[in-house]
């Protein structure tokens, strides 16, 4: 029916063409970048079972055991490793937030921080070398935060 003869009997937004277009089959799998964060604090133990997010990145239980050992070895660089509550007391007692500010003026604090960072760097280097050797796209880096340092496992661009 032509447009000049009046309105079309087909409702607006609907087509009278009953053919369904076919799409070509997918030829590759696209994976979105993934990310998993875990605490590196002394008072927070590392999970024994591998997190699902890391399984999705291709890491298996054997590699997870090595990652745990590398992180734990890095933690031993912390002078408060044998007494995690000593670290809490050092940074927060007696003045809470004010105590932390005062501690940053103390050269001993900078020594403690340097030891912690050296241990974390050692752990991340070992973990990334193992992941690369296994041919996995996952990588790990330390993310500093006011709320504590985190290990960030990721695929895709560095966060």
PDB file of C-alpha atoms in Angstrom:
ATOM      1  CA  UNK A   1       0.000   0.000   0.000  1.00  0.00           C
ATOM      2  CA  UNK A   2       1.443   3.377  -0.839  1.00  0.00           C
ATOM      3  CA  UNK A   3       1.864   6.170   1.672  1.00  0.00           C
ATOM      4  CA  UNK A   4      -0.497   8.445  -0.282  1.00  0.00           C
ATOM      5  CA  UNK A   5      -3.455   6.095   0.359  1.00  0.00           C
ATOM      6  CA  UNK A   6      -3.429   6.752   4.120  1.00  0.00           C
ATOM      7  CA  UNK A   7      -1.793   5.286   7.213  1.00  0.00           C
ATOM      8  CA  UNK A   8      -0.090   1.923   7.039  1.00  0.00           C
ATOM      9  CA  UNK A   9      -1.891  -1.002   8.695  1.00  0.00           C
ATOM     10  CA  UNK A  10       1.473  -2.112  10.209  1.00  0.00           C
ATOM     11  CA  UNK A  11       1.952  -0.785  13.761  1.00  0.00           C
ATOM     12  CA  UNK A  12       4.790   1.674  14.200  1.00  0.00           C
ATOM     13  CA  UNK A  13       8.089   0.024  15.066  1.00  0.00           C
ATOM     14  CA  UNK A  14       7.126  -3.362  13.629  1.00  0.00           C
ATOM     15  CA  UNK A  15       8.190  -4.821  10.341  1.00  0.00           C
ATOM     16  CA  UNK A  16       6.194  -7.029   8.031  1.00  0.00           C
ATOM     17  CA  UNK A  17       9.430  -8.735   6.908  1.00  0.00           C
ATOM     18  CA  UNK A  18       9.429 -12.161   8.622  1.00  0.00           C
ATOM     19  CA  UNK A  19      13.010 -13.151   7.695  1.00  0.00           C
ATOM     20  CA  UNK A  20      15.412 -13.364  10.608  1.00  0.00           C
ATOM     21  CA  UNK A  21      18.936 -12.191   9.799  1.00  0.00           C
ATOM     22  CA  UNK A  22      21.609 -14.744  10.587  1.00  0.00           C
ATOM     23  CA  UNK A  23      24.760 -13.639  12.376  1.00  0.00           C
ATOM     24  CA  UNK A  24      28.144 -15.155  11.607  1.00  0.00           C
ATOM     25  CA  UNK A  25      29.404 -17.582  14.290  1.00  0.00           C
ATOM     26  CA  UNK A  26      31.894 -16.276  16.848  1.00  0.00           C
ATOM     27  CA  UNK A  27      35.457 -17.032  15.843  1.00  0.00           C
ATOM     28  CA  UNK A  28      37.250 -16.054  19.030  1.00  0.00           C
ATOM     29  CA  UNK A  29      36.667 -15.691  22.739  1.00  0.00           C
ATOM     30  CA  UNK A  30      37.050 -12.239  24.222  1.00  0.00           C
ATOM     31  CA  UNK A  31      37.831 -12.000  27.904  1.00  0.00           C
ATOM     32  CA  UNK A  32      37.346  -8.860  29.926  1.00  0.00           C
ATOM     33  CA  UNK A  33      40.146  -7.619  32.150  1.00  0.00           C
ATOM     34  CA  UNK A  34      39.921  -9.190  35.601  1.00  0.00           C
ATOM     35  CA  UNK A  35      41.157  -8.001  38.969  1.00  0.00           C
ATOM     36  CA  UNK A  36      41.505  -9.448  42.468  1.00  0.00           C
ATOM     37  CA  UNK A  37      42.722  -7.559  45.544  1.00  0.00           C
ATOM     38  CA  UNK A  38      44.022  -9.125  48.742  1.00  0.00           C
ATOM     39  CA  UNK A  39      45.429  -7.633  51.906  1.00  0.00           C
ATOM     40  CA  UNK A  40      49.150  -7.811  52.675  1.00  0.00           C
ATOM     41  CA  UNK A  41      48.684  -6.888  56.337  1.00  0.00           C
ATOM     42  CA  UNK A  42      50.394  -9.056  58.957  1.00  0.00           C
ATOM     43  CA  UNK A  43      47.165  -9.585  60.900  1.00  0.00           C
ATOM     44  CA  UNK A  44      45.292 -10.916  57.856  1.00  0.00           C
ATOM     45  CA  UNK A  45      46.267 -14.466  56.893  1.00  0.00           C
ATOM     46  CA  UNK A  46      46.394 -15.506  53.244  1.00  0.00           C
ATOM     47  CA  UNK A  47      43.592 -17.858  52.172  1.00  0.00           C
ATOM     48  CA  UNK A  48      44.684 -21.479  51.770  1.00  0.00           C
ATOM     49  CA  UNK A  49      42.288 -22.178  48.923  1.00  0.00           C
ATOM     50  CA  UNK A  50      42.703 -20.290  45.702  1.00  0.00           C
ATOM     51  CA  UNK A  51      40.149 -17.501  45.175  1.00  0.00           C
ATOM     52  CA  UNK A  52      37.752 -18.037  42.241  1.00  0.00           C
ATOM     53  CA  UNK A  53      38.924 -14.812  40.591  1.00  0.00           C
ATOM     54  CA  UNK A  54      42.456 -16.212  40.337  1.00  0.00           C
ATOM     55  CA  UNK A  55      41.190 -19.534  38.986  1.00  0.00           C
ATOM     56  CA  UNK A  56      39.450 -17.511  36.252  1.00  0.00           C
ATOM     57  CA  UNK A  57      42.849 -15.936  35.461  1.00  0.00           C
ATOM     58  CA  UNK A  58      44.313 -19.415  34.888  1.00  0.00           C
ATOM     59  CA  UNK A  59      46.183 -19.804  38.184  1.00  0.00           C
ATOM     60  CA  UNK A  60      46.027 -23.319  39.645  1.00  0.00           C
ATOM     61  CA  UNK A  61      46.343 -24.570  43.242  1.00  0.00           C
ATOM     62  CA  UNK A  62      50.054 -25.416  42.857  1.00  0.00           C
ATOM     63  CA  UNK A  63      50.803 -21.883  41.645  1.00  0.00           C
ATOM     64  CA  UNK A  64      48.628 -20.460  44.445  1.00  0.00           C
ATOM     65  CA  UNK A  65      50.712 -22.358  47.030  1.00  0.00           C
ATOM     66  CA  UNK A  66      53.862 -20.765  45.541  1.00  0.00           C
ATOM     67  CA  UNK A  67      52.228 -17.310  45.505  1.00  0.00           C
ATOM     68  CA  UNK A  68      51.257 -17.719  49.172  1.00  0.00           C
ATOM     69  CA  UNK A  69      54.819 -18.744  50.039  1.00  0.00           C
ATOM     70  CA  UNK A  70      56.262 -15.754  48.122  1.00  0.00           C
ATOM     71  CA  UNK A  71      53.927 -13.314  49.883  1.00  0.00           C
ATOM     72  CA  UNK A  72      54.688 -14.844  53.276  1.00  0.00           C
ATOM     73  CA  UNK A  73      58.436 -14.628  52.560  1.00  0.00           C
ATOM     74  CA  UNK A  74      57.946 -10.952  51.705  1.00  0.00           C
ATOM     75  CA  UNK A  75      56.074 -10.391  54.962  1.00  0.00           C
ATOM     76  CA  UNK A  76      59.023 -11.753  56.949  1.00  0.00           C
ATOM     77  CA  UNK A  77      60.963  -8.624  55.963  1.00  0.00           C
ATOM     78  CA  UNK A  78      58.656  -6.637  58.243  1.00  0.00           C
ATOM     79  CA  UNK A  79      60.439  -6.080  61.608  1.00  0.00           C
ATOM     80  CA  UNK A  80      57.100  -6.739  63.352  1.00  0.00           C
ATOM     81  CA  UNK A  81      56.526 -10.092  61.591  1.00  0.00           C
ATOM     82  CA  UNK A  82      56.818 -12.140  64.797  1.00  0.00           C
ATOM     83  CA  UNK A  83      54.500  -9.789  66.708  1.00  0.00           C
ATOM     84  CA  UNK A  84      51.881  -8.261  64.370  1.00  0.00           C
ATOM     85  CA  UNK A  85      50.169  -6.427  67.238  1.00  0.00           C
ATOM     86  CA  UNK A  86      53.453  -4.594  67.891  1.00  0.00           C
ATOM     87  CA  UNK A  87      53.025  -2.950  64.494  1.00  0.00           C
ATOM     88  CA  UNK A  88      49.528  -1.776  65.447  1.00  0.00           C
ATOM     89  CA  UNK A  89      50.806  -0.429  68.757  1.00  0.00           C
ATOM     90  CA  UNK A  90      53.789   1.293  67.123  1.00  0.00           C
ATOM     91  CA  UNK A  91      51.693   3.182  64.577  1.00  0.00           C
ATOM     92  CA  UNK A  92      48.537   3.861  66.628  1.00  0.00           C
ATOM     93  CA  UNK A  93      49.238   3.941  70.399  1.00  0.00           C
ATOM     94  CA  UNK A  94      48.875   6.216  72.337  1.00  0.00           C
ATOM     95  CA  UNK A  95      47.646   8.952  70.006  1.00  0.00           C
ATOM     96  CA  UNK A  96      45.680   7.117  67.270  1.00  0.00           C
ATOM     97  CA  UNK A  97      45.914   9.174  64.036  1.00  0.00           C
ATOM     98  CA  UNK A  98      48.133  11.776  65.682  1.00  0.00           C
ATOM     99  CA  UNK A  99      50.518   8.954  66.676  1.00  0.00           C
ATOM    100  CA  UNK A 100      50.852   7.904  63.032  1.00  0.00           C
ATOM    101  CA  UNK A 101      51.786  11.464  62.059  1.00  0.00           C
ATOM    102  CA  UNK A 102      54.360  11.593  64.856  1.00  0.00           C
ATOM    103  CA  UNK A 103      55.762   8.219  63.812  1.00  0.00           C
ATOM    104  CA  UNK A 104      56.396   9.524  60.305  1.00  0.00           C
ATOM    105  CA  UNK A 105      58.818  12.027  61.829  1.00  0.00           C
ATOM    106  CA  UNK A 106      60.830   9.207  63.404  1.00  0.00           C
ATOM    107  CA  UNK A 107      63.708   7.803  61.247  1.00  0.00           C
ATOM    108  CA  UNK A 108      63.018   4.322  62.680  1.00  0.00           C
ATOM    109  CA  UNK A 109      59.623   4.435  60.996  1.00  0.00           C
ATOM    110  CA  UNK A 110      61.223   5.005  57.629  1.00  0.00           C
ATOM    111  CA  UNK A 111      63.468   2.004  58.218  1.00  0.00           C
ATOM    112  CA  UNK A 112      60.394  -0.123  58.993  1.00  0.00           C
ATOM    113  CA  UNK A 113      58.609   1.158  55.887  1.00  0.00           C
ATOM    114  CA  UNK A 114      61.663   0.456  53.706  1.00  0.00           C
ATOM    115  CA  UNK A 115      61.857  -3.130  54.990  1.00  0.00           C
ATOM    116  CA  UNK A 116      58.142  -3.685  54.343  1.00  0.00           C
ATOM    117  CA  UNK A 117      58.397  -2.265  50.804  1.00  0.00           C
ATOM    118  CA  UNK A 118      61.514  -4.343  50.062  1.00  0.00           C
ATOM    119  CA  UNK A 119      59.692  -7.521  51.124  1.00  0.00           C
ATOM    120  CA  UNK A 120      56.678  -6.635  48.996  1.00  0.00           C
ATOM    121  CA  UNK A 121      58.863  -5.880  45.970  1.00  0.00           C
ATOM    122  CA  UNK A 122      60.689  -9.207  46.430  1.00  0.00           C
ATOM    123  CA  UNK A 123      57.357 -11.074  46.578  1.00  0.00           C
ATOM    124  CA  UNK A 124      55.879  -9.311  43.525  1.00  0.00           C
ATOM    125  CA  UNK A 125      59.026  -9.961  41.476  1.00  0.00           C
ATOM    126  CA  UNK A 126      58.952 -13.689  42.304  1.00  0.00           C
ATOM    127  CA  UNK A 127      55.194 -13.959  41.658  1.00  0.00           C
ATOM    128  CA  UNK A 128      55.337 -12.166  38.302  1.00  0.00           C
ATOM    129  CA  UNK A 129      58.333 -14.229  37.161  1.00  0.00           C
ATOM    130  CA  UNK A 130      56.418 -17.435  37.978  1.00  0.00           C
ATOM    131  CA  UNK A 131      53.253 -16.222  36.212  1.00  0.00           C
ATOM    132  CA  UNK A 132      55.260 -15.214  33.151  1.00  0.00           C
ATOM    133  CA  UNK A 133      57.136 -18.529  33.121  1.00  0.00           C
ATOM    134  CA  UNK A 134      53.762 -20.346  33.211  1.00  0.00           C
ATOM    135  CA  UNK A 135      52.582 -18.299  30.215  1.00  0.00           C
ATOM    136  CA  UNK A 136      49.669 -16.751  32.108  1.00  0.00           C
ATOM    137  CA  UNK A 137      48.372 -13.243  31.336  1.00  0.00           C
ATOM    138  CA  UNK A 138      47.876 -12.480  35.048  1.00  0.00           C
ATOM    139  CA  UNK A 139      50.270 -10.122  36.847  1.00  0.00           C
ATOM    140  CA  UNK A 140      50.530  -8.809  40.393  1.00  0.00           C
ATOM    141  CA  UNK A 141      51.449  -5.447  41.869  1.00  0.00           C
ATOM    142  CA  UNK A 142      51.299  -3.752  45.268  1.00  0.00           C
ATOM    143  CA  UNK A 143      48.780  -0.963  45.727  1.00  0.00           C
ATOM    144  CA  UNK A 144      49.556   1.342  48.644  1.00  0.00           C
ATOM    145  CA  UNK A 145      46.594   2.608  50.593  1.00  0.00           C
ATOM    146  CA  UNK A 146      45.828   4.454  53.804  1.00  0.00           C
ATOM    147  CA  UNK A 147      43.767   1.406  54.770  1.00  0.00           C
ATOM    148  CA  UNK A 148      46.695  -0.984  54.211  1.00  0.00           C
ATOM    149  CA  UNK A 149      48.696  -2.361  51.326  1.00  0.00           C
ATOM    150  CA  UNK A 150      47.015  -4.717  48.875  1.00  0.00           C
ATOM    151  CA  UNK A 151      48.309  -7.177  46.313  1.00  0.00           C
ATOM    152  CA  UNK A 152      46.371  -6.616  43.094  1.00  0.00           C
ATOM    153  CA  UNK A 153      46.242  -9.505  40.637  1.00  0.00           C
ATOM    154  CA  UNK A 154      45.090  -8.398  37.203  1.00  0.00           C
ATOM    155  CA  UNK A 155      44.845  -9.247  33.535  1.00  0.00           C
ATOM    156  CA  UNK A 156      44.788  -6.589  30.870  1.00  0.00           C
ATOM    157  CA  UNK A 157      46.229  -3.120  31.393  1.00  0.00           C
ATOM    158  CA  UNK A 158      47.952  -2.363  34.686  1.00  0.00           C
ATOM    159  CA  UNK A 159      45.505  -0.837  37.188  1.00  0.00           C
TER     160      UNK A 159
END
